[in-house]
PDB file of C-alpha atoms in Angstrom:
ATOM      1  CA  GLN U   1      -0.749 -61.978  53.269  1.00 89.00           C
ATOM      2  CA  VAL U   2      -2.833 -62.933  50.262  1.00 91.00           C
ATOM      3  CA  GLN U   3      -2.890 -66.610  49.392  1.00 94.00           C
ATOM      4  CA  LEU U   4      -4.584 -68.492  46.592  1.00 97.00           C
ATOM      5  CA  VAL U   5      -4.669 -72.246  46.932  1.00 97.00           C
ATOM      6  CA  GLU U   6      -5.819 -74.513  44.126  1.00 97.00           C
ATOM      7  CA  PHE U   7      -6.990 -78.064  44.556  1.00 94.00           C
ATOM      8  CA  GLY U   8      -8.959 -80.695  42.717  1.00 96.00           C
ATOM      9  CA  GLY U   9      -6.570 -81.526  39.895  1.00 94.00           C
ATOM     10  CA  GLY U  10      -5.850 -85.075  38.895  1.00 97.00           C
ATOM     11  CA  LEU U  11      -5.849 -87.676  36.157  1.00 97.00           C
ATOM     12  CA  VAL U  12      -8.914 -88.094  33.963  1.00 98.00           C
ATOM     13  CA  GLN U  13      -9.645 -89.871  30.709  1.00 98.00           C
ATOM     14  CA  ALA U  14     -10.403 -87.963  27.550  1.00 98.00           C
ATOM     15  CA  GLY U  15     -14.061 -87.031  27.421  1.00 98.00           C
ATOM     16  CA  GLY U  16     -14.304 -86.915  31.192  1.00 98.00           C
ATOM     17  CA  SER U  17     -14.944 -84.056  33.598  1.00 98.00           C
ATOM     18  CA  LEU U  18     -13.074 -82.468  36.456  1.00 98.00           C
ATOM     19  CA  ARG U  19     -13.561 -79.452  38.702  1.00 98.00           C
ATOM     20  CA  VAL U  20     -10.672 -77.455  40.094  1.00 98.00           C
ATOM     21  CA  SER U  21     -11.168 -75.034  42.954  1.00 98.00           C
ATOM     22  CA  CYS U  22      -9.315 -72.039  44.292  1.00 97.00           C
ATOM     23  CA  ALA U  23      -9.644 -70.746  47.835  1.00 96.00           C
ATOM     24  CA  ALA U  24      -8.474 -67.222  48.588  1.00 95.00           C
ATOM     25  CA  SER U  25      -7.424 -65.800  51.929  1.00 92.00           C
ATOM     26  CA  GLY U  26      -5.968 -62.538  53.133  1.00 90.00           C
ATOM     27  CA  ARG U  27      -8.112 -60.456  50.790  1.00 88.00           C
ATOM     28  CA  THR U  28     -11.717 -60.411  49.630  1.00 88.00           C
ATOM     29  CA  PHE U  29     -12.013 -60.769  45.875  1.00 89.00           C
ATOM     30  CA  SER U  30     -15.761 -60.254  45.550  1.00 86.00           C
ATOM     31  CA  SER U  31     -15.377 -56.937  43.704  1.00 87.00           C
ATOM     32  CA  TYR U  32     -12.387 -57.968  41.642  1.00 92.00           C
ATOM     33  CA  ALA U  33     -11.627 -60.108  38.650  1.00 95.00           C
ATOM     34  CA  MET U  34     -10.415 -63.661  39.084  1.00 96.00           C
ATOM     35  CA  ALA U  35      -9.148 -65.995  36.422  1.00 98.00           C
ATOM     36  CA  TRP U  36      -7.708 -69.358  35.532  1.00 98.00           C
ATOM     37  CA  PHE U  37      -4.583 -69.820  33.448  1.00 98.00           C
ATOM     38  CA  ARG U  38      -2.735 -72.958  32.472  1.00 98.00           C
ATOM     39  CA  GLN U  39       0.735 -73.931  31.425  1.00 98.00           C
ATOM     40  CA  ALA U  40       1.653 -77.091  29.577  1.00 97.00           C
ATOM     41  CA  PRO U  41       5.229 -78.425  29.501  1.00 92.00           C
ATOM     42  CA  GLY U  42       7.368 -76.412  27.129  1.00 94.00           C
ATOM     43  CA  LYS U  43       4.650 -73.862  26.510  1.00 96.00           C
ATOM     44  CA  GLU U  44       3.870 -70.395  27.778  1.00 97.00           C
ATOM     45  CA  ARG U  45       1.189 -69.764  30.359  1.00 97.00           C
ATOM     46  CA  GLU U  46      -2.133 -69.185  28.630  1.00 98.00           C
ATOM     47  CA  PHE U  47      -5.464 -67.696  29.579  1.00 98.00           C
ATOM     48  CA  VAL U  48      -8.345 -70.092  30.205  1.00 98.00           C
ATOM     49  CA  ALA U  49     -11.212 -68.140  31.768  1.00 98.00           C
ATOM     50  CA  ALA U  50     -12.002 -65.079  33.868  1.00 98.00           C
ATOM     51  CA  THR U  51     -14.928 -63.796  35.857  1.00 96.00           C
ATOM     52  CA  ARG U  52     -16.007 -60.574  37.525  1.00 93.00           C
ATOM     53  CA  TRP U  53     -18.978 -59.372  39.509  1.00 88.00           C
ATOM     54  CA  GLY U  54     -21.386 -57.221  37.509  1.00 85.00           C
ATOM     55  CA  GLY U  55     -23.524 -55.931  40.358  1.00 84.00           C
ATOM     56  CA  GLY U  56     -26.421 -57.570  42.161  1.00 84.00           C
ATOM     57  CA  HIS U  57     -26.605 -61.214  41.133  1.00 85.00           C
ATOM     58  CA  THR U  58     -24.857 -60.646  37.801  1.00 87.00           C
ATOM     59  CA  TYR U  59     -21.492 -62.163  37.000  1.00 90.00           C
ATOM     60  CA  TYR U  60     -19.602 -61.931  33.746  1.00 94.00           C
ATOM     61  CA  ALA U  61     -17.263 -64.518  32.298  1.00 96.00           C
ATOM     62  CA  ASP U  62     -14.832 -64.723  29.444  1.00 97.00           C
ATOM     63  CA  TYR U  63     -13.216 -67.797  27.946  1.00 98.00           C
ATOM     64  CA  ALA U  64     -10.399 -68.745  25.661  1.00 98.00           C
ATOM     65  CA  ASP U  65     -11.693 -70.044  22.341  1.00 98.00           C
ATOM     66  CA  SER U  66     -10.105 -73.424  22.996  1.00 97.00           C
ATOM     67  CA  VAL U  67     -12.318 -74.072  26.031  1.00 98.00           C
ATOM     68  CA  LYS U  68     -15.578 -72.310  25.126  1.00 98.00           C
ATOM     69  CA  GLY U  69     -18.535 -74.618  25.512  1.00 97.00           C
ATOM     70  CA  ARG U  70     -16.521 -77.101  27.567  1.00 98.00           C
ATOM     71  CA  PHE U  71     -15.333 -75.139  30.616  1.00 98.00           C
ATOM     72  CA  THR U  72     -17.354 -73.041  33.053  1.00 98.00           C
ATOM     73  CA  ILE U  73     -15.894 -70.589  35.540  1.00 97.00           C
ATOM     74  CA  SER U  74     -17.877 -69.695  38.622  1.00 95.00           C
ATOM     75  CA  ARG U  75     -17.291 -68.050  41.958  1.00 93.00           C
ATOM     76  CA  ASP U  76     -18.693 -68.136  45.459  1.00 92.00           C
ATOM     77  CA  ASP U  77     -17.921 -64.776  46.995  1.00 89.00           C
ATOM     78  CA  ALA U  78     -19.243 -65.856  50.376  1.00 90.00           C
ATOM     79  CA  LYS U  79     -16.471 -68.462  50.407  1.00 93.00           C
ATOM     80  CA  ASN U  80     -13.972 -66.237  48.587  1.00 93.00           C
ATOM     81  CA  ALA U  81     -13.520 -69.027  46.075  1.00 95.00           C
ATOM     82  CA  VAL U  82     -13.490 -69.534  42.329  1.00 97.00           C
ATOM     83  CA  TYR U  83     -14.053 -72.752  40.430  1.00 98.00           C
ATOM     84  CA  LEU U  84     -13.403 -74.159  36.978  1.00 98.00           C
ATOM     85  CA  GLN U  85     -15.690 -76.946  35.833  1.00 98.00           C
ATOM     86  CA  MET U  86     -14.097 -78.764  32.919  1.00 98.00           C
ATOM     87  CA  SER U  87     -16.042 -81.114  30.682  1.00 98.00           C
ATOM     88  CA  ASN U  88     -15.287 -83.092  27.531  1.00 98.00           C
ATOM     89  CA  LEU U  89     -11.627 -82.911  28.444  1.00 98.00           C
ATOM     90  CA  LYS U  90      -9.014 -83.481  25.764  1.00 98.00           C
ATOM     91  CA  PRO U  91      -5.370 -84.553  26.055  1.00 97.00           C
ATOM     92  CA  GLU U  92      -4.359 -81.049  24.969  1.00 97.00           C
ATOM     93  CA  ASP U  93      -5.984 -79.711  28.161  1.00 98.00           C
ATOM     94  CA  THR U  94      -3.176 -81.343  30.133  1.00 98.00           C
ATOM     95  CA  ALA U  95      -1.384 -78.605  32.054  1.00 98.00           C
ATOM     96  CA  VAL U  96      -0.801 -77.036  35.428  1.00 98.00           C
ATOM     97  CA  TYR U  97      -3.817 -74.866  36.155  1.00 98.00           C
ATOM     98  CA  TYR U  98      -3.277 -71.613  38.047  1.00 98.00           C
ATOM     99  CA  CYS U  99      -5.762 -69.419  39.845  1.00 98.00           C
ATOM    100  CA  ALA U 100      -5.173 -65.681  39.614  1.00 97.00           C
ATOM    101  CA  GLY U 101      -6.682 -62.675  41.364  1.00 96.00           C
ATOM    102  CA  SER U 102      -6.667 -59.040  40.389  1.00 96.00           C
ATOM    103  CA  ARG U 103      -6.769 -55.728  42.243  1.00 94.00           C
ATOM    104  CA  SER U 104      -8.999 -54.520  39.454  1.00 93.00           C
ATOM    105  CA  SER U 105     -12.567 -55.345  38.512  1.00 91.00           C
ATOM    106  CA  HIS U 106     -11.506 -55.463  34.875  1.00 92.00           C
ATOM    107  CA  MET U 107     -11.391 -58.929  33.278  1.00 94.00           C
ATOM    108  CA  THR U 108      -8.469 -59.461  30.950  1.00 96.00           C
ATOM    109  CA  PRO U 109      -6.763 -62.464  29.348  1.00 97.00           C
ATOM    110  CA  ARG U 110      -3.313 -61.052  30.106  1.00 97.00           C
ATOM    111  CA  SER U 111      -1.435 -62.708  32.936  1.00 97.00           C
ATOM    112  CA  ASN U 112       0.440 -59.473  33.712  1.00 96.00           C
ATOM    113  CA  ASP U 113      -2.850 -57.858  34.731  1.00 96.00           C
ATOM    114  CA  TYR U 114      -3.267 -60.242  37.669  1.00 97.00           C
ATOM    115  CA  ASP U 115      -1.571 -59.555  40.972  1.00 96.00           C
ATOM    116  CA  TYR U 116      -1.974 -62.732  42.956  1.00 96.00           C
ATOM    117  CA  TRP U 117      -1.268 -66.315  41.936  1.00 97.00           C
ATOM    118  CA  GLY U 118      -1.683 -69.762  43.366  1.00 97.00           C
ATOM    119  CA  GLN U 119       0.904 -72.504  43.184  1.00 97.00           C
ATOM    120  CA  GLY U 120      -1.010 -74.476  40.555  1.00 97.00           C
ATOM    121  CA  THR U 121      -2.662 -77.860  40.345  1.00 98.00           C
ATOM    122  CA  GLN U 122      -1.855 -80.530  37.770  1.00 98.00           C
ATOM    123  CA  VAL U 123      -4.554 -81.722  35.397  1.00 98.00           C
ATOM    124  CA  THR U 124      -3.652 -84.679  33.214  1.00 98.00           C
ATOM    125  CA  VAL U 125      -5.983 -85.968  30.504  1.00 98.00           C
ATOM    126  CA  SER U 126      -5.161 -89.397  29.126  1.00 97.00           C
ATOM    127  CA  SER U 127      -6.122 -90.451  25.621  1.00 92.00           C
TER     128      SER U 127
END
């Protein structure tokens, strides 16, 4: 059974930094795309960032415009984990952050393209 477990969320002041992590089990994701999405109260789930292996030591990443330059997605395939380093956080970044894994190597910003989901971790940014 595939499981994705997020951790590392919490409360942080605006301008601060936080890293959320996602540990996968039951399947190796090294050759497949992984992503982070978020959902704020009353809003739809939205794409944050995605990453895929590009061969050798090359990894590709894609980001939502709202987080470019502030967030960095990374992965440790030896640990079957993916991370989201968030900097210069803003109150509008407050949301539940979800880790997602795909059965494809194709990175997309569409939640329907991901097959596995974690339970989410709350990130709250105070002003």
